[in-house]
Coordinates of C-alpha atoms in Angstrom, one line a residue:
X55 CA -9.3 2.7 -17.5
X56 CA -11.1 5.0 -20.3
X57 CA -10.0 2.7 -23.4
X58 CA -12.5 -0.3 -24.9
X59 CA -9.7 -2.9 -24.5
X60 CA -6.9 -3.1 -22.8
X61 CA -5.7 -5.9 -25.7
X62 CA -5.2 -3.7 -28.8
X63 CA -3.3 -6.5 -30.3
X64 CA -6.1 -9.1 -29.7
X65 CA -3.1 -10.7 -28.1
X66 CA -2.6 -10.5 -24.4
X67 CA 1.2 -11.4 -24.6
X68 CA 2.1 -8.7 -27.3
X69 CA -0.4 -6.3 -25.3
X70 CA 1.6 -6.9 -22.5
X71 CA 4.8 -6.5 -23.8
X72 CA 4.0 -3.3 -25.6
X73 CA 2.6 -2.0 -22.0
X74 CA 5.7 -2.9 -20.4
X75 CA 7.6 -0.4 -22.7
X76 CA 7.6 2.2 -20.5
X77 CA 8.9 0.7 -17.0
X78 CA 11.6 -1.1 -19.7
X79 CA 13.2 2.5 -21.0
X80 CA 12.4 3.8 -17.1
X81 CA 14.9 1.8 -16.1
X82 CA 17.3 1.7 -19.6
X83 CA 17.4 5.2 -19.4
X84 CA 18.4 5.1 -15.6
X85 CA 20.9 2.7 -16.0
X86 CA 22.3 1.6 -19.6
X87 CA 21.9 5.1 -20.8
X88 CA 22.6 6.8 -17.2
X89 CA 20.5 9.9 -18.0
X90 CA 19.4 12.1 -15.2
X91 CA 16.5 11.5 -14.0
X92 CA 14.0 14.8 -15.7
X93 CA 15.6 13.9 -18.7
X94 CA 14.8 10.1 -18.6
X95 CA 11.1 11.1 -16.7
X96 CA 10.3 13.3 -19.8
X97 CA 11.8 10.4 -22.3
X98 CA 9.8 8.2 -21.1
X99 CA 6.9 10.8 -21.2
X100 CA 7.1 11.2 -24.9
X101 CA 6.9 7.4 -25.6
X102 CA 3.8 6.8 -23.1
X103 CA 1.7 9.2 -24.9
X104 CA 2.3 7.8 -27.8
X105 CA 1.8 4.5 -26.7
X106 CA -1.2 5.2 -25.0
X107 CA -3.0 7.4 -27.4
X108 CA -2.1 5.3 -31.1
X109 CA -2.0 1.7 -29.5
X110 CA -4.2 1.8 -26.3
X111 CA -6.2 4.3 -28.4
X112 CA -6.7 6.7 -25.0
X113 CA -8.9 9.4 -26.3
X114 CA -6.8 12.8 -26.7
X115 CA -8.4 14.9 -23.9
X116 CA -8.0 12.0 -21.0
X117 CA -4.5 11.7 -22.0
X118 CA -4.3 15.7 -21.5
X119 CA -6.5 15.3 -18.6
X120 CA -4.0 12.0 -17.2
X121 CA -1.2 14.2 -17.8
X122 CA -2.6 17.1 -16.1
X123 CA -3.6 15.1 -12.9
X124 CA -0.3 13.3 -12.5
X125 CA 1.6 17.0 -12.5
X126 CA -0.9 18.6 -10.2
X127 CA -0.2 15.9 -7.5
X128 CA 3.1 16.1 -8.4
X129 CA 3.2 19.6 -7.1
X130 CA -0.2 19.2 -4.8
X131 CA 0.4 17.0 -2.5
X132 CA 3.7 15.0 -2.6
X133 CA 6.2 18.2 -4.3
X134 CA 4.2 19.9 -1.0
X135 CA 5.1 17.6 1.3
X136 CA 9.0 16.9 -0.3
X137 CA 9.2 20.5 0.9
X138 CA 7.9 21.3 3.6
X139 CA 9.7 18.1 4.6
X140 CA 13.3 19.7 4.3
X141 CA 12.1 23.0 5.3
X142 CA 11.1 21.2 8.5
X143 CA 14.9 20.1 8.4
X144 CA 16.7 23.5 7.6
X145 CA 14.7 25.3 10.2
X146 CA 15.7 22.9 13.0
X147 CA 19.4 23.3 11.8
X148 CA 18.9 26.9 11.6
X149 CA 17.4 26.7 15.2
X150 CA 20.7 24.9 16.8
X151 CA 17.8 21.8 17.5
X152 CA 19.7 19.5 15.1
X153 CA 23.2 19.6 16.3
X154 CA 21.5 19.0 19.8
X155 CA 20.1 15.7 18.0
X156 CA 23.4 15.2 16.3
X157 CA 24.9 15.2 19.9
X158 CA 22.0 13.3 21.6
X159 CA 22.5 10.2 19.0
X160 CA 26.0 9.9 19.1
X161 CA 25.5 10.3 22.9
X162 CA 23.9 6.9 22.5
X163 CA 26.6 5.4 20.5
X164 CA 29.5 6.9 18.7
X165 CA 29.4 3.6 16.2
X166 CA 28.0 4.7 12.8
X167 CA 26.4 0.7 12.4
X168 CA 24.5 1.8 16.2
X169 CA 23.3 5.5 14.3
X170 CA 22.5 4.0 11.2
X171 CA 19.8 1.0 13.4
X172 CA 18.5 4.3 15.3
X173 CA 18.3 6.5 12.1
X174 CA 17.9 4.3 8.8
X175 CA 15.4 1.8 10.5
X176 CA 13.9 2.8 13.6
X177 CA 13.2 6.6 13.0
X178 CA 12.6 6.1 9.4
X179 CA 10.2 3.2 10.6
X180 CA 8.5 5.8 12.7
X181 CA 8.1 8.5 10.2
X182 CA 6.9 5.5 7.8
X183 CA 4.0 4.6 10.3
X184 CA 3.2 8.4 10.7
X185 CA 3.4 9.9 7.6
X186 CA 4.8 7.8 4.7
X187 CA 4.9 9.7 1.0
X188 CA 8.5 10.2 1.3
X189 CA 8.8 12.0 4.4
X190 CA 11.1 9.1 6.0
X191 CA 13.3 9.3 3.2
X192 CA 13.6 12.7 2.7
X193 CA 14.3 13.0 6.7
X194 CA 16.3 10.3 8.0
X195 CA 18.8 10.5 4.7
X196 CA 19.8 13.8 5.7
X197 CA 20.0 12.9 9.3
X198 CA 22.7 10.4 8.1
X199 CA 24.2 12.8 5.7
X200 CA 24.6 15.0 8.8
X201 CA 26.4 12.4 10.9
X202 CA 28.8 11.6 8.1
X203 CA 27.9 9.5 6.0
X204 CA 28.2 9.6 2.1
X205 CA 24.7 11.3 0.7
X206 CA 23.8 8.9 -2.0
X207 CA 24.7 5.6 0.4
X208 CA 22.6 7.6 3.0
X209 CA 19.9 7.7 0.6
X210 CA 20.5 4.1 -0.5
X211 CA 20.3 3.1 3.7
X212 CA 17.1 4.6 3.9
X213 CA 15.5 2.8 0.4
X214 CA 16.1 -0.2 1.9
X215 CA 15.3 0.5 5.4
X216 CA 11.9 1.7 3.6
X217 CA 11.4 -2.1 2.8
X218 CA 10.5 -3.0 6.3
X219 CA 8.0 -0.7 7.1
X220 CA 6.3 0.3 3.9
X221 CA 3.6 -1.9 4.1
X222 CA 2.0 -0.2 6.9
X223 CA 3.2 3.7 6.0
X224 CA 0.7 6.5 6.6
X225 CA -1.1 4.7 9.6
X226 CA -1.9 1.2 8.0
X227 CA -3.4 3.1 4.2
X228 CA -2.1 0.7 1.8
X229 CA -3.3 -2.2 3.8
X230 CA -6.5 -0.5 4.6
X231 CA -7.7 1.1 1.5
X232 CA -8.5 -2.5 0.7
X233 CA -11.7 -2.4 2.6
X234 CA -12.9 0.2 -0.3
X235 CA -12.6 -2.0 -2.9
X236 CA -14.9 -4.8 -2.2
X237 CA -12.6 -7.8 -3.3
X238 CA -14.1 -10.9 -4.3
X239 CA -14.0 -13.8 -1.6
X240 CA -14.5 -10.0 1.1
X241 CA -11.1 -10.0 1.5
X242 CA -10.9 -7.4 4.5
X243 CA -8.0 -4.7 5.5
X244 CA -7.7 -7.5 8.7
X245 CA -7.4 -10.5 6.6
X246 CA -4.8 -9.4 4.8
X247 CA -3.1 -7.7 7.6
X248 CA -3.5 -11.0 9.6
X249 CA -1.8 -12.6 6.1
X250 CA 1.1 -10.4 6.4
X251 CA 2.6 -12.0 9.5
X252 CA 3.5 -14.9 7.2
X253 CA 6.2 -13.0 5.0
X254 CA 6.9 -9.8 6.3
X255 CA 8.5 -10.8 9.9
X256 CA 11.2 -12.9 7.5
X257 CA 11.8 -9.6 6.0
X258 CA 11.9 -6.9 9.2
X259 CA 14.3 -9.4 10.8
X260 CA 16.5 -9.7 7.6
X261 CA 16.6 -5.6 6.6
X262 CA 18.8 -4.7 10.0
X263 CA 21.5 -7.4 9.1
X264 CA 21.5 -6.3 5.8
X265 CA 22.1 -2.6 6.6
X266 CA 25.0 -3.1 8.9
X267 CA 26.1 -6.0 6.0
X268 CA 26.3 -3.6 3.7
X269 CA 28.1 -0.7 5.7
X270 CA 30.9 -3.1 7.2
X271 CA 30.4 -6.3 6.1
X272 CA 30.5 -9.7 8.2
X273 CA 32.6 -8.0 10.4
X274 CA 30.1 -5.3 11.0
X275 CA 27.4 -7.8 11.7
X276 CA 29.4 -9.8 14.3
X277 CA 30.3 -6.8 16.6
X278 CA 27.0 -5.7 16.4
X279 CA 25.1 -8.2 16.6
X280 CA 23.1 -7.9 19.3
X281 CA 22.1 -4.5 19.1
X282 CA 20.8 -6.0 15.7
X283 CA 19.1 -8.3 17.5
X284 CA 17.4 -6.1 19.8
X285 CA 16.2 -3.7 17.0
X286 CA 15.1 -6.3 14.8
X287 CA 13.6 -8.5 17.1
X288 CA 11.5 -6.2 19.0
X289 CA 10.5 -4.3 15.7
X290 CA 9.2 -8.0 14.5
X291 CA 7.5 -9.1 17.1
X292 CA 5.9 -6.0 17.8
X293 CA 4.6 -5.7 14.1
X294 CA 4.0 -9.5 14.2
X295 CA 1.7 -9.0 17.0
X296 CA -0.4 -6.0 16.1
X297 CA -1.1 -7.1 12.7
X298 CA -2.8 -10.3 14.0
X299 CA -4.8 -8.3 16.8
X300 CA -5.0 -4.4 15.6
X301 CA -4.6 -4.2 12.1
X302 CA -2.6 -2.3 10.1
X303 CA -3.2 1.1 11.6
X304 CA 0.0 1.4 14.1
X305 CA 1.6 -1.6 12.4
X306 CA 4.8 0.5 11.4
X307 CA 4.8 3.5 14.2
X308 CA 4.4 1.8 17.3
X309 CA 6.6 -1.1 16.5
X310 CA 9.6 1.5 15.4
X311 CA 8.8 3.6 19.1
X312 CA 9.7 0.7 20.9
X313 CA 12.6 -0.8 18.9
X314 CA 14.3 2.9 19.1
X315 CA 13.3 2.9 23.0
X316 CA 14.8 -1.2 23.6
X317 CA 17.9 -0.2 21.4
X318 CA 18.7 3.1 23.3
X319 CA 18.3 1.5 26.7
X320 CA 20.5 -1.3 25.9
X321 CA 23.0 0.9 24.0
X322 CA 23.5 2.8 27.5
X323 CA 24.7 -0.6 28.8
X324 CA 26.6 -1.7 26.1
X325 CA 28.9 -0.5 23.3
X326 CA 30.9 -2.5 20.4
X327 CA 34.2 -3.5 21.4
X328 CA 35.4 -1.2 18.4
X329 CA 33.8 1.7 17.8
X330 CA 33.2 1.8 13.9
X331 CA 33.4 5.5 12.3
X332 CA 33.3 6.1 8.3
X333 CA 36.1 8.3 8.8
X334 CA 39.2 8.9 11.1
X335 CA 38.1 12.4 12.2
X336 CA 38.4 12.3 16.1
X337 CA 34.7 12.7 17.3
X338 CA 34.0 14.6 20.3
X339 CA 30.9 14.0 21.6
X340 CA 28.7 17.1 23.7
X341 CA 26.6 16.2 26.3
X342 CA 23.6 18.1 27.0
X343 CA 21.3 17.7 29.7
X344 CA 18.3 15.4 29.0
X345 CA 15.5 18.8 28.8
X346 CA 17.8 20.2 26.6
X347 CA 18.0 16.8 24.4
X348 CA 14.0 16.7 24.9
X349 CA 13.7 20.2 23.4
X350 CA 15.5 19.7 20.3
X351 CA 14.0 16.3 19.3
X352 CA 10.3 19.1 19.4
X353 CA 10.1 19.8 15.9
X354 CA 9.7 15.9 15.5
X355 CA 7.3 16.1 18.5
X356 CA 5.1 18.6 16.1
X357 CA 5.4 16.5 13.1
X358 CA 4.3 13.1 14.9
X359 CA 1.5 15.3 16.8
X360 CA 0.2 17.1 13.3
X361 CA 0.6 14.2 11.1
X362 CA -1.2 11.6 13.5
X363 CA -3.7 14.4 13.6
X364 CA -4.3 14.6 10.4
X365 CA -4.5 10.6 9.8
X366 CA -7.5 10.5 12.6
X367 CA -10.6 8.8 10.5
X368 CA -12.6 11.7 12.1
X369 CA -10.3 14.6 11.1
X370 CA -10.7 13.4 7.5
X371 CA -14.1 13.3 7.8
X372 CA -14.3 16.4 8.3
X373 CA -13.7 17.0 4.3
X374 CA -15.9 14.7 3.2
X375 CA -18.9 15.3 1.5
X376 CA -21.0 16.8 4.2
X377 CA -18.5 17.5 6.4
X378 CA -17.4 20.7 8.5
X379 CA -15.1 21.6 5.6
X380 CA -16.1 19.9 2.7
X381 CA -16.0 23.5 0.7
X382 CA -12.1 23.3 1.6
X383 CA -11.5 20.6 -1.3
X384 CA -11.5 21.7 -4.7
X385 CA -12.7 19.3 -7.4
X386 CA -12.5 19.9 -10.9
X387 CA -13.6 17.7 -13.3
X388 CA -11.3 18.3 -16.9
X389 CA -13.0 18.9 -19.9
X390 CA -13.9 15.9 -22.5
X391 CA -13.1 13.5 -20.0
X392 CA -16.5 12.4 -18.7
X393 CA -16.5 8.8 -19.5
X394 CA -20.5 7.3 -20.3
X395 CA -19.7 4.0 -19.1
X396 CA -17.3 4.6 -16.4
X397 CA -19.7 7.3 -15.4
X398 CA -16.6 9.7 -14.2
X399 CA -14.0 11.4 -15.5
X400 CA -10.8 12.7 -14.8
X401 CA -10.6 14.7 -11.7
X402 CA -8.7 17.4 -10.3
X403 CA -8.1 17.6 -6.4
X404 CA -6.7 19.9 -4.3
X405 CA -7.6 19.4 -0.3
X406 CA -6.0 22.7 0.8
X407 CA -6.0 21.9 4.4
X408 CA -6.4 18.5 5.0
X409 CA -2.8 17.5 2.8
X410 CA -0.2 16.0 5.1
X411 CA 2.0 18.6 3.7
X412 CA -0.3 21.2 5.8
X413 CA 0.4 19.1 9.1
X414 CA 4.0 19.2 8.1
X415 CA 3.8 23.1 7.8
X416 CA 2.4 23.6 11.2
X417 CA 5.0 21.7 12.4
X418 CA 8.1 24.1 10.9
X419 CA 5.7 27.0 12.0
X420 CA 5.5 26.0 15.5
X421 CA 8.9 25.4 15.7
X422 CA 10.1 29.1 14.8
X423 CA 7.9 30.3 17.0
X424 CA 9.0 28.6 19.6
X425 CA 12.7 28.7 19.1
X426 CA 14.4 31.8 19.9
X427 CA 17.5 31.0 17.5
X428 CA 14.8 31.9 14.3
X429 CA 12.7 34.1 13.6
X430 CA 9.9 34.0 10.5
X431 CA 11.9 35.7 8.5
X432 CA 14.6 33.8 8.7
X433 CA 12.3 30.8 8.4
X434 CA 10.9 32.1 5.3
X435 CA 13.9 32.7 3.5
X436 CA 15.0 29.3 4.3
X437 CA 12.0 28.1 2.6
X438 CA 13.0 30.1 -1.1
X439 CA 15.9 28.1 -0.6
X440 CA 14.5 24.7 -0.2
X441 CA 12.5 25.3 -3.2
X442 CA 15.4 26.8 -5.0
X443 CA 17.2 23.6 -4.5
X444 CA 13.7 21.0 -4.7
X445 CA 12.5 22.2 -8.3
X446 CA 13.5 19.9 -10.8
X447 CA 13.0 16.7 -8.6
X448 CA 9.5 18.1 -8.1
X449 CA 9.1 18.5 -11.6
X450 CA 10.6 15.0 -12.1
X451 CA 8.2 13.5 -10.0
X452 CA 5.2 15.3 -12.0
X453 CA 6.5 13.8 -14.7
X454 CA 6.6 10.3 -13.3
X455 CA 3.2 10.2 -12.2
X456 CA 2.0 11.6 -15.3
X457 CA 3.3 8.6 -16.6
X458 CA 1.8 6.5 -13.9
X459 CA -1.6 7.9 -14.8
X460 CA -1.3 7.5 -18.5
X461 CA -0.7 4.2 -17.9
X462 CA -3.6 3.7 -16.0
X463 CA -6.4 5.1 -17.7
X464 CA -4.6 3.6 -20.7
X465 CA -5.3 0.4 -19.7
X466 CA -1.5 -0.7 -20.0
X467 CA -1.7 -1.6 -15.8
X468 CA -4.3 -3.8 -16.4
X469 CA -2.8 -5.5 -19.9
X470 CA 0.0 -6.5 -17.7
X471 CA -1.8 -7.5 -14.4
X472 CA -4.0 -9.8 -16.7
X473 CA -1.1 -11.3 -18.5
X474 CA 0.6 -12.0 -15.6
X475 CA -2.5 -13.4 -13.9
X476 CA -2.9 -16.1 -16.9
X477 CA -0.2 -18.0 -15.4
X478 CA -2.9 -20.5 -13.7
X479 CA -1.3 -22.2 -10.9
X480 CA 1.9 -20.9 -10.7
X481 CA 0.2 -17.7 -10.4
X482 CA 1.3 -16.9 -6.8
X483 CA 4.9 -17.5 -7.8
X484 CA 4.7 -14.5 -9.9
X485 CA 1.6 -13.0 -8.0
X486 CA 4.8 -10.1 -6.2
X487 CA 5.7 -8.9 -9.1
X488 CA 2.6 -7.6 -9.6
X489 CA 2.8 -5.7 -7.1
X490 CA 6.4 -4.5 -8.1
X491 CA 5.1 -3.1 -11.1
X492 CA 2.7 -1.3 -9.8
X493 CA 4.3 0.6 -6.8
X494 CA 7.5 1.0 -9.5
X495 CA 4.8 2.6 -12.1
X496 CA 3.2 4.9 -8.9
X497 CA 5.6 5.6 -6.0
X498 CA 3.0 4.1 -3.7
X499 CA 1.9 1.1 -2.2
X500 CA -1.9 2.4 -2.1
X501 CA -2.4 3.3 -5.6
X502 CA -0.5 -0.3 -6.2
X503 CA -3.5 -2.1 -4.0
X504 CA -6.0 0.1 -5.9
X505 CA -4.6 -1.5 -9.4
X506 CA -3.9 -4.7 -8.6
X507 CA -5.9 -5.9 -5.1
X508 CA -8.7 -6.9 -7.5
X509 CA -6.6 -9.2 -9.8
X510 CA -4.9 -10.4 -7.1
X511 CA -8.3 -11.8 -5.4
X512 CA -10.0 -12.8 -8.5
X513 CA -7.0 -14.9 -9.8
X514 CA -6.8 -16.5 -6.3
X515 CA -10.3 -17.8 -6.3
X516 CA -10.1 -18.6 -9.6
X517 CA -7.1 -21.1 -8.7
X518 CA -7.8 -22.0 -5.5
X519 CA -5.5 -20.3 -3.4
X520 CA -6.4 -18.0 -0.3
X521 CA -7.2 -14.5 -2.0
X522 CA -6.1 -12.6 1.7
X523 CA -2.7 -14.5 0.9
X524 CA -2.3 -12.8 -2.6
X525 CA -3.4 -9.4 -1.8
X526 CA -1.1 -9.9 1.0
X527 CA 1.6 -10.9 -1.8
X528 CA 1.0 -7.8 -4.0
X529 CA 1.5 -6.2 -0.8
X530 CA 4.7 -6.8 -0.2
X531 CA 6.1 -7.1 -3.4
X532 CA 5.3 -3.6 -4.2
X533 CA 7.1 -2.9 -0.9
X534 CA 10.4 -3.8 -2.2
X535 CA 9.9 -1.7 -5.7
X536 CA 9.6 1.4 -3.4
X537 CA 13.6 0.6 -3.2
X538 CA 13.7 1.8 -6.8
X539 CA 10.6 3.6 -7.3
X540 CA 11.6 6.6 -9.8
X541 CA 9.6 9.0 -7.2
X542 CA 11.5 7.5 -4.4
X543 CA 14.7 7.9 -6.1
X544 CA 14.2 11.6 -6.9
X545 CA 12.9 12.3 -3.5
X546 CA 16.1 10.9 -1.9
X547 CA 18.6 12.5 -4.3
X548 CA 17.0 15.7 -3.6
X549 CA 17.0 15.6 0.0
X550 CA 20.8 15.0 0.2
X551 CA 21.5 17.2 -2.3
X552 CA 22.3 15.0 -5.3
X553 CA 20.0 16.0 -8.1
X554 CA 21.4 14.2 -11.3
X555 CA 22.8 10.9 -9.9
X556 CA 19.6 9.5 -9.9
X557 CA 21.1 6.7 -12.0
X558 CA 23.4 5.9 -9.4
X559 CA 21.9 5.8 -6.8
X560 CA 19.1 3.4 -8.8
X561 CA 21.7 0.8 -9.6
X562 CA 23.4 0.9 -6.2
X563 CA 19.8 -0.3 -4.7
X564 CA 18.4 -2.3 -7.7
X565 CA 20.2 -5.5 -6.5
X566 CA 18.2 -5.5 -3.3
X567 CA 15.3 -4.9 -4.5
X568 CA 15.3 -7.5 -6.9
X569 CA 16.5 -9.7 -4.5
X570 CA 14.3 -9.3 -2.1
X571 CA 11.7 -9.5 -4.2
X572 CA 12.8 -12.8 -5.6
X573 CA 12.2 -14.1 -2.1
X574 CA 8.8 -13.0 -1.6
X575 CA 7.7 -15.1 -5.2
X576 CA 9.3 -17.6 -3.9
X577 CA 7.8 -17.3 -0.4
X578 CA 4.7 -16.4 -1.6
X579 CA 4.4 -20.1 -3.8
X580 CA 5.7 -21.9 -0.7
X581 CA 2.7 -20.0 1.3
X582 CA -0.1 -21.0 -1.6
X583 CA 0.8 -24.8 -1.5
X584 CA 0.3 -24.9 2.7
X585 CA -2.2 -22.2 3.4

């Protein structure tokens, strides 16, 4: 942070309070007040700066620089990934490759509970373990939306589906950033990976019965339960299994590979008794020969390939200082930002080629190429309309970190974190929402460990608990916030095409998320008082 105290009041619980304001009109504005979401992003704007700069007394040019940084990765790299994201969808619809995956899924199973395992948890598992920052999301709810069901329940499948793989999205990052930050008691990126098998396997398990709960009830459940089962199960186990041994690497994308592959073998020897469908249209299903069905899944292919690429250690090496491209990254340091005591200031990045969106990019460029149904131009224009139709939830989600960097280098993270962290022992009870906070201020589950791993660990050996178990905690708890996350939010209602019911779709998920979370406090104070 670049303030002298993060207690202006001289009072932590006022402090606290007066931090909070922001994620309290988030969410008023979102729900109470139902405003779309750019108009309650820029509300909420407005009041941060003024918090941040007359209360937390953030010098003027870091809150322009905090403001600044937030909208340039706003646009650079998560608006770029958002879109090349669905431009990677509209080519492979333009191509004829989709409907060929249409066919090839309800080939497996014309039951919209069996598409929705495949789709909503599975795939968007996969995509999770390979490339995180929204891509599942953005992906697997149009999938959905393109197998008929309802846009903003397809976006509200995939937020919670998110909650099962999160943790480990982007090949283990949030997990392993921890070994960066040199926590107190050397908590490692294994320890708490190790500490993980403890809560999250109750959760994996739970999210599959939850998603076929939600579509069709207890009914649903029962006649599918054991293709449930087998998703679930194998998912679990997998996950439970590399996180002791591996780490959190392949903890999300490996697991996901072999639930899709146990629950598509066993779905070609059994079917539901009743074949559920959201509507009474008569499906006809078109069977095309298994190269044919290998073809079309290829701009996937290219995104796995590209992404897992560019997630190699020593491919982003290669842009480190010193490395073979190092001169690709521009750094540029705002002016009046350059903090004596922190010895930095705020920084502007751009890393040109090594952005996840670039991997994405190759992948919708290989697949024109190779498909003789488009041709470059045709691929290009499709791309003026995705960011025709992406704008505004790009410029939400500028606005929303923005917000989330204020926040930070205000010092109104670390008011709360501390508050919350006075608590004494029942500390891990509320150790989660910690962890909530942060990955509902941020959009992401690294940024959340880089906040709050350090309060987490401290306050643990302060108290006596395991610190591994907490870091663990704020883990997960930030895991079920990315079911609400405002950047979430706008980057599912813009990938089914339902800019402006942001609101909606936040109070159709918010139940989950809070009850999930309530489980992992709970959980979590169970864990402290045996561990």
């Amino acid at each position: 942070m670049f303030v002298t105290s993060f207690d202006p009041f001289n009072n932590l619980a006022l402090s606290a309070l007066v931090a909070a304001v922001p994620i309290i009109l988030f969410l008023l504005c979102l729900t109470v007040f139902k405003m779309k979401g750019i108009n309650a992003a820029f509300v909420t704007l407005v009041v941060t700066i003024l918090i941040t700069l007359f209360v937390f007394k953030l010098p003027g040019a870091v809150a322009t620089g905090g403001v600044t940084e937030g909208v340039v990765q706003g646009l650079f790299p998560i608006g770029y990934i958002i879109i090349m994201a669905v431009w990677l969808y509209k080519v492979s619809v333009e191509s004829g490759k989709f409907q060929v995956i249409q066919d090839s899924i309800a080939g497996i199973s014309a039951d919209q509970r069996i598409q929705l395992l495949l789709i909503g948890f599975c795939f968007n598992a996969f995509l999770e373990g390979a490339a995180g920052f929204g891509v599942p999301i953005a992906i697997c709810s149009v999938l959905l939306v393109q197998l008929g069901f309802n846009p903003l329940k397809a976006a509200m499948f995939c937020l919670i589906a998110n909650g099962a793989s999160g943790a480990f999205g982007a090949i283990g990052i949030p997990v392993g950033i921890v070994n960066t930050l040199g926590l107190k008691g050397d908590v490692t990126a294994m320890d708490v990976s190790q500490m993980t098998a403890y809560t999250l396997p109750i959760i994996n398990i739970a999210i599959p019965f939850l998603l076929i709960l939600v579509l069709d009830g207890v009914k649903g459940v029962k006649e599918t339960l054991p293709a449930i089962l087998i998703s679930g199960l194998v998912y679990t186990a997998a996950q439970a299994v590399i996180t002791l041994i591996m780490g959190p690497e392949l903890a999300a994308l490996l697991p996901a590979l072999l639930a899709m592959a146990a629950l598509a073998i066993f779905c070609s020897k059994w079917q539901p008794k009743h074949i559920f469908r959201l509507s009474d249209e008569k499906v006809d299903i078109t069977h095309h020969p298994i190269k044919e069905i290998a073809l079309a899944w290829s701009p996937f292919y290219f995104l796995t390939g590209f992404v897992l690429i560019w997630s190699l250690p020593a491919f982003k090496a290669l842009f480190l200082p010193g490395g073979a491209l190092e001169k690709s990254v521009l750094l540029f340091q705002m002016p009046g930002t350059f903090n004596e005591n922190l010895q930095k200031g705020v920084m502007l990045k751009l890393d040109l080629i090594g952005a996840t969106g670039t991997a994405i990019l190759l992948a919708v460029l290989f697949t024109i190429i190779l498909s003789p149904k488009i041709n470059l131009g045709q691929g290009c224009s499709l791309l003026g309309k995705t960011i025709k139709e992406l704008w505004i939830p790009v410029i939400t989600i500028c606005a929303i970190l923005a917000i989330a960097k204020l926040t930070t280098y205000g010092g109104l993270t670390v008011a709360m974190g501390q508050a919350i962290a006075k608590t004494g022992s029942i500390f891990p009870l509320l150790s989660p929402i910690l962890g909530w906070i942060g990955v509902f201020m941020t959009g992401s589950v690294v940024n959340n460990n880089v906040l709050f791993a350090s309060i987490q660990a401290t306050a643990a050996s302060t108290i006596g608990t395991n610190p591994a178990l907490l870091v663990a905690a704020n883990t997960a708890g930030g895991v079920m916030a990315k079911l609400i996350s405002p950047q979430s939010i706008a980057i599912a209602t813009a990938a089914v095409g339902a800019v402006g019911q942001e609101s909606k779709l936040l109070n159709m998920t918010l139940k989950y998320s809070i009850g999930l979370l309530v489980f992992v406090c709970i959980w979590t104070f169970v864990l402290s008082l045996v561990l």
